Amino acid sequence: MNQIKNTLLRFQSIIALVALCIVLTLLSDKFLTPENGWNIMRQISINVCISVGMTLVILTRGIDLSVGSILAFSGAVTAGLLKYGVELPAFNVFMEFTVFGAILGGLLVGGCLGTFNGWMITRFKVPPFVATLAMLTIARGATMLWTGGFPITGLGTTFAFIGTGWFLGIPMPVWIMAVLVGLAMFVTHKMVFGRYIYAVGGNESAARLSGIDIKKIKVWVYALAGILAAVGGIMLTSRLDSAQPNAGMSYELDSIAAVVIGGTSLSGGRGSIMGTVQGALIIGVLNSGLVLLNVSPFWQQIIKGFVILIAVILDRLNHPNED
Amino acid sequence: MNNGSNIIFEAKGITKRFGGVTALEDVDLQVHEGKVNVVVGENGAGKSTLMKILSGVYADYGGQLFFKGEAVHFNNPKEAMAQGIAIIHQELNLIPYLTISENIFLGREIRTPLGVLNTKQMHSKTQALLTRLNCHLSPNTLVGALKVGEQQLVEIAKALLEEAKVVIMDEPTSAISDTEVATLFNIIRALKEQDVSLLYISHKLDELFQIADRFIGLRDGKMVGTLEQAAKATKEDLIRLMVGRDLKHLFKKEAVPMGAEILRVENLNLRINKAHQASAHRLKNIHFKLRKGEVLGIFGLMGAGRTELLETLFGLHAKDMTGSISIASEQVHIRSVMDAIAHGMALVPEDRKEDGLVLQMEIAKNVSLASMGKITKNGVINAKSEMTLAKKFIETLHIRTPSERQHAKNLSGGNQQKVVLAKWLATHPKVLFLDEPTRGIDINAKNEIYHLINALAKKGLGLVVVSSELPEIMAISDRILVLANGSVSAEFNQENAHEEKIMQAATQ
């Protein structure tokens, strides 16, 4: 009896996902179709990219509220570089960027902002919540400055391929998501860096006494979260063929929701990338199903909120002794 | 009945176990009314546990409590308080951002009929209490602005508000200055005049004679006797009451041929800048040498600087230390834990759950945590080597577990301690520091650890073992350094080590 209960609790998110799919299939004949399947996958791909970074951060017992803004800024930087290049009148220099160069620029910006988060947290002991909250408004302001408050559009077909193209019968965003998830799983399960992330989040003091460079691990984790947010930003910009100054608003909340529904503990040290993918899938499937069932968007938000609560309550039952 | 005084509070046959460890066994204790009853005993003798039972912190125990002759049972400190038994803990439980008066009335605020706080009345009652304690602070002072000794007064005032009949004080002088101690003792005398009975725990023997009416000795969780007339007792009597356990029949360190010098510490000082730290926490001018195959025991009472010494050597206080550390006759600069590990040092910390283990990680992952370099290539962990490593230590250290994949939190204390040891042995250390290696583990596991220490010495490691258990330190060490107030107060060889002399040096 206990065995059954434990198994049920352990696979709660998969069970919830399957149950959700069955219910939606019964309720709507448009749900279980290939088009809808790819739609859902494409829609969750950006959230999954961000959430992979968020999972790493939360595993170290941190939080990153700035991912939505970093996403917007990196997307805008990429779009701006691609469309207008960079002019440095002081040096009499004008640089044009290839698609590859522009993407690299966007990723670099995301990585730098993430590193800045990590530096604030480790060097000046700013709590992660506050440091990344500050970055949330800093990066948003930077986006507004960079774009002048207007979207940057018309980025060309090569760039659009990233967000809208298909390769070997699978949409590009899904490829990107799959590769990143695979890499992240390898890092967390097989690499020393991943092990140290769990150790730092599980017991920072024991990790320090074991000779682990806590600060280095944390800075890297926030830098990666920034880079992954930039990946999301580039995908979004490409899909819309436009960098919107207010892109990515409240994405950090969807991302935290995916991580939490996926069973990663906010007190650090416990959780997995696969769990987060499941969490993002649950949110994606739910969104799609509710749209197909013509549920009002207002109700959708309420339902999503309760799903988060239920997921966390189940997780509590599973791990009763954590605080 | 002794000396014609009444027994106000009494414990009969108290027994308390934590898991497999017996902390108290069949303890009888009497609190005489209007007297200062002092409980003495080594660290780990069970004093604090007993006080927690008497004050309702622990509600499940064997035996019976009697208050004014009637059987009582407290489910929580609040119930004990309602009967008139208050405890003042070693760590004070005050909120620094609230005033004295707000702290005293926390959870029992006086309200006006409208439900608004009656600040005026609480203020005047606080003032009355403070006056009763001969204290001239304003009830509006923020507690965070008070010195530790003054905060203690606030705790005492809090107890008096509830008309406490018995006040229990757990090591009240461990963190306060000499003048504050004098003030505290005046208050204790004043409380006695007001017919309050005190139960007082301390190991600062010299001070005790100023206030004690009677002494109660606790040793190894058992009651060992009382000295009813404190005035006639001597320090030697007290030490005899505290020590006298015998571990030697269980374990005797083998003589191991000692090799070359492996660790030398010269003129080590540690300053601590934090304003509230008492001077006792600093290290002053520490010298010692350690040879291969030698077990150096470090004994000291709480606050003597034992843990700080190990932490400093291990690179945890690099900014605040001065002095020189040499490994194998070569001076080294240890600026971080990473440096310490690179130089062949290892530290098994005092609190394995807080500092030793990542509890929700598997045994294998805990074992490899400090030596990842040995099982990785290009940053990728070789899972097979990791399992092999864990299996090796599970076998050699006799870690009792169904598999190396078991989570560390599911192990018993002794097995957890062995996992921490395994983690450090996996780094192939030259010098191993062990801080209270047998705290909170059962007698069999203790013995296994003693034998392991011996085996490691035989292999040529240098070991430094900190322990507050006297028989233990005497059984396992080749040489014993005694720390008192951050300095080495005495050094003993195995031959001339003597319990009472060591205790004397530690209580200087």
CSV table of C-alpha atoms in Angstrom, one decimal, chain A residues 62-242:
chain,number,residue,atom,x,y,z
A,62,GLY,CA,18.7,30.8,-5.5
A,63,ILE,CA,16.2,32.5,-7.8
A,64,ASP,CA,16.4,34.5,-10.9
A,65,LEU,CA,13.7,37.1,-11.5
A,66,SER,CA,15.6,38.8,-14.3
A,67,VAL,CA,15.3,36.2,-17.1
A,68,GLY,CA,12.3,37.8,-18.8
A,69,SER,CA,14.1,41.2,-19.1
A,70,ILE,CA,17.4,39.6,-20.1
A,71,LEU,CA,15.4,37.7,-22.8
A,72,ALA,CA,14.0,40.9,-24.1
A,73,PHE,CA,17.3,42.8,-24.0
A,74,SER,CA,19.3,40.0,-25.7
A,75,GLY,CA,16.6,39.6,-28.4
A,76,ALA,CA,16.6,43.3,-29.0
A,77,VAL,CA,20.4,43.4,-29.2
A,78,THR,CA,20.5,40.6,-31.7
A,79,ALA,CA,17.8,42.3,-33.8
A,80,GLY,CA,19.5,45.6,-33.6
A,81,LEU,CA,22.9,44.3,-34.5
A,82,LEU,CA,21.4,42.4,-37.4
A,83,LYS,CA,19.4,45.3,-38.8
A,84,TYR,CA,21.5,48.3,-38.0
A,85,GLY,CA,24.9,47.1,-37.0
A,86,VAL,CA,27.0,49.2,-34.7
A,87,GLU,CA,28.4,52.6,-35.4
A,88,LEU,CA,31.2,54.0,-33.2
A,89,PRO,CA,31.6,57.6,-34.5
A,90,ALA,CA,34.5,58.3,-32.1
A,91,PHE,CA,36.6,55.6,-33.8
A,92,ASN,CA,35.1,56.1,-37.2
A,93,VAL,CA,34.0,52.5,-37.2
A,94,PHE,CA,30.9,50.9,-38.5
A,95,MET,CA,30.3,47.2,-38.0
A,96,GLU,CA,27.8,45.1,-39.8
A,97,PHE,CA,26.8,41.7,-38.3
A,98,THR,CA,26.0,38.4,-39.9
A,99,VAL,CA,23.2,36.4,-38.5
A,100,PHE,CA,25.8,34.3,-36.6
A,101,GLY,CA,27.5,37.4,-35.3
A,102,ALA,CA,24.3,39.0,-34.1
A,103,ILE,CA,23.3,35.9,-32.3
A,104,LEU,CA,26.6,35.7,-30.6
A,105,GLY,CA,26.2,39.3,-29.6
A,106,GLY,CA,22.8,38.5,-28.0
A,107,LEU,CA,24.2,35.5,-26.2
A,108,LEU,CA,27.1,37.5,-24.9
A,109,VAL,CA,24.9,40.2,-23.5
A,110,GLY,CA,22.7,37.6,-21.7
A,111,GLY,CA,25.9,35.9,-20.3
A,112,CYS,CA,27.2,39.2,-19.1
A,113,LEU,CA,24.0,40.3,-17.4
A,114,GLY,CA,23.8,36.8,-15.7
A,115,THR,CA,27.4,37.1,-14.6
A,116,PHE,CA,26.6,40.5,-13.1
A,117,ASN,CA,23.8,38.9,-11.1
A,118,GLY,CA,26.2,36.2,-9.9
A,119,TRP,CA,28.8,38.7,-9.0
A,120,MET,CA,26.3,40.8,-7.0
A,121,ILE,CA,25.1,37.7,-5.1
A,122,THR,CA,28.5,36.3,-4.3
A,123,ARG,CA,30.8,39.3,-3.9
A,124,PHE,CA,28.4,41.7,-2.2
A,125,LYS,CA,26.1,39.1,-0.6
A,126,VAL,CA,23.0,40.7,-2.2
A,127,PRO,CA,20.2,38.1,-1.8
A,128,PRO,CA,19.4,36.5,-5.1
A,129,PHE,CA,15.8,37.7,-5.0
A,130,VAL,CA,16.9,41.3,-4.7
A,131,ALA,CA,19.9,41.2,-7.1
A,132,THR,CA,17.8,39.7,-9.9
A,133,LEU,CA,14.9,41.9,-9.1
A,134,ALA,CA,17.2,44.9,-9.7
A,135,MET,CA,18.4,43.3,-12.9
A,136,LEU,CA,14.8,42.8,-13.9
A,137,THR,CA,14.3,46.6,-14.1
A,138,ILE,CA,17.9,47.3,-15.3
A,139,ALA,CA,17.6,45.0,-18.3
A,140,ARG,CA,14.1,46.2,-19.1
A,141,GLY,CA,15.3,49.8,-19.0
A,142,ALA,CA,18.3,48.9,-21.2
A,143,THR,CA,15.9,47.3,-23.7
A,144,MET,CA,13.8,50.4,-23.9
A,145,LEU,CA,16.9,52.5,-24.4
A,146,TRP,CA,18.3,50.2,-27.1
A,147,THR,CA,15.0,50.1,-29.0
A,148,GLY,CA,13.8,53.6,-28.3
A,149,GLY,CA,10.6,52.0,-27.2
A,150,PHE,CA,9.7,50.7,-30.7
A,151,PRO,CA,9.9,47.2,-32.1
A,152,ILE,CA,12.8,46.3,-34.4
A,153,THR,CA,11.3,44.4,-37.3
A,154,GLY,CA,12.2,43.0,-40.7
A,155,LEU,CA,15.1,40.8,-39.8
A,156,GLY,CA,15.3,38.6,-42.9
A,157,THR,CA,14.5,35.0,-43.7
A,158,THR,CA,17.7,33.4,-42.6
A,159,PHE,CA,17.2,34.7,-39.1
A,160,ALA,CA,13.5,33.8,-39.2
A,161,PHE,CA,14.5,30.1,-39.8
A,162,ILE,CA,15.5,29.7,-36.1
A,163,GLY,CA,12.0,30.4,-34.8
A,164,THR,CA,9.8,29.2,-37.7
A,165,GLY,CA,11.8,26.7,-39.8
A,166,TRP,CA,11.6,23.0,-39.8
A,167,PHE,CA,14.5,20.5,-40.0
A,168,LEU,CA,14.0,16.8,-40.6
A,169,GLY,CA,10.3,17.2,-40.0
A,170,ILE,CA,10.7,18.8,-36.6
A,171,PRO,CA,10.4,22.6,-35.9
A,172,MET,CA,13.7,24.4,-35.2
A,173,PRO,CA,12.7,25.6,-31.7
A,174,VAL,CA,12.0,22.1,-30.7
A,175,TRP,CA,15.5,21.0,-31.9
A,176,ILE,CA,17.1,23.8,-29.9
A,177,MET,CA,15.1,22.9,-26.8
A,178,ALA,CA,15.9,19.2,-27.2
A,179,VAL,CA,19.7,19.9,-27.6
A,180,LEU,CA,19.7,22.2,-24.6
A,181,VAL,CA,17.8,19.8,-22.4
A,182,GLY,CA,20.1,17.0,-23.4
A,183,LEU,CA,23.1,19.0,-22.6
A,184,ALA,CA,21.7,20.2,-19.3
A,185,MET,CA,20.8,16.6,-18.3
A,186,PHE,CA,24.4,15.5,-19.1
A,187,VAL,CA,25.8,18.4,-17.1
A,188,THR,CA,23.6,17.8,-14.1
A,189,HIS,CA,24.0,14.0,-14.0
A,190,LYS,CA,27.4,13.3,-15.3
A,191,MET,CA,29.6,16.3,-14.8
A,192,VAL,CA,31.4,17.6,-11.7
A,193,PHE,CA,29.9,21.0,-12.2
A,194,GLY,CA,26.4,19.5,-12.0
A,195,ARG,CA,27.3,17.6,-8.9
A,196,TYR,CA,28.7,20.7,-7.2
A,197,ILE,CA,25.4,22.5,-8.0
A,198,TYR,CA,23.5,19.9,-6.1
A,199,ALA,CA,26.0,20.0,-3.2
A,200,VAL,CA,26.0,23.7,-2.9
A,201,GLY,CA,22.2,23.8,-2.8
A,202,GLY,CA,21.9,20.7,-0.6
A,203,ASN,CA,24.3,21.9,2.1
A,204,GLU,CA,26.4,25.0,1.4
A,205,SER,CA,28.4,24.6,4.5
A,206,ALA,CA,29.3,21.0,3.8
A,207,ALA,CA,30.2,21.9,0.2
A,208,ARG,CA,32.5,24.7,1.4
A,209,LEU,CA,34.2,22.4,3.8
A,210,SER,CA,34.7,19.9,1.0
A,211,GLY,CA,36.8,22.4,-0.9
A,212,ILE,CA,34.1,23.4,-3.4
A,213,ASP,CA,34.5,27.0,-4.7
A,214,ILE,CA,30.9,28.1,-3.9
A,215,LYS,CA,31.2,31.5,-5.5
A,216,LYS,CA,32.5,30.2,-8.7
A,217,ILE,CA,29.7,27.7,-9.0
A,218,LYS,CA,27.1,30.3,-8.3
A,219,VAL,CA,28.5,32.9,-10.7
A,220,TRP,CA,28.5,30.2,-13.4
A,221,VAL,CA,24.9,29.2,-12.7
A,222,TYR,CA,23.6,32.8,-13.0
A,223,ALA,CA,25.7,33.3,-16.1
A,224,LEU,CA,24.2,30.2,-17.7
A,225,ALA,CA,20.7,31.3,-16.7
A,226,GLY,CA,21.4,34.6,-18.5
A,227,ILE,CA,22.7,32.8,-21.6
A,228,LEU,CA,19.7,30.5,-21.7
A,229,ALA,CA,17.4,33.5,-21.4
A,230,ALA,CA,19.2,35.0,-24.3
A,231,VAL,CA,18.6,31.8,-26.3
A,232,GLY,CA,14.9,32.2,-25.5
A,233,GLY,CA,15.0,35.9,-26.5
A,234,ILE,CA,16.6,35.1,-29.9
A,235,MET,CA,14.1,32.3,-30.6
A,236,LEU,CA,11.2,34.6,-29.7
A,237,THR,CA,12.6,37.5,-31.8
A,238,SER,CA,13.1,35.2,-34.7
A,239,ARG,CA,9.6,33.7,-34.5
A,240,LEU,CA,7.9,37.1,-34.4
A,241,ASP,CA,10.4,38.6,-36.9
A,242,SER,CA,10.5,41.4,-34.4
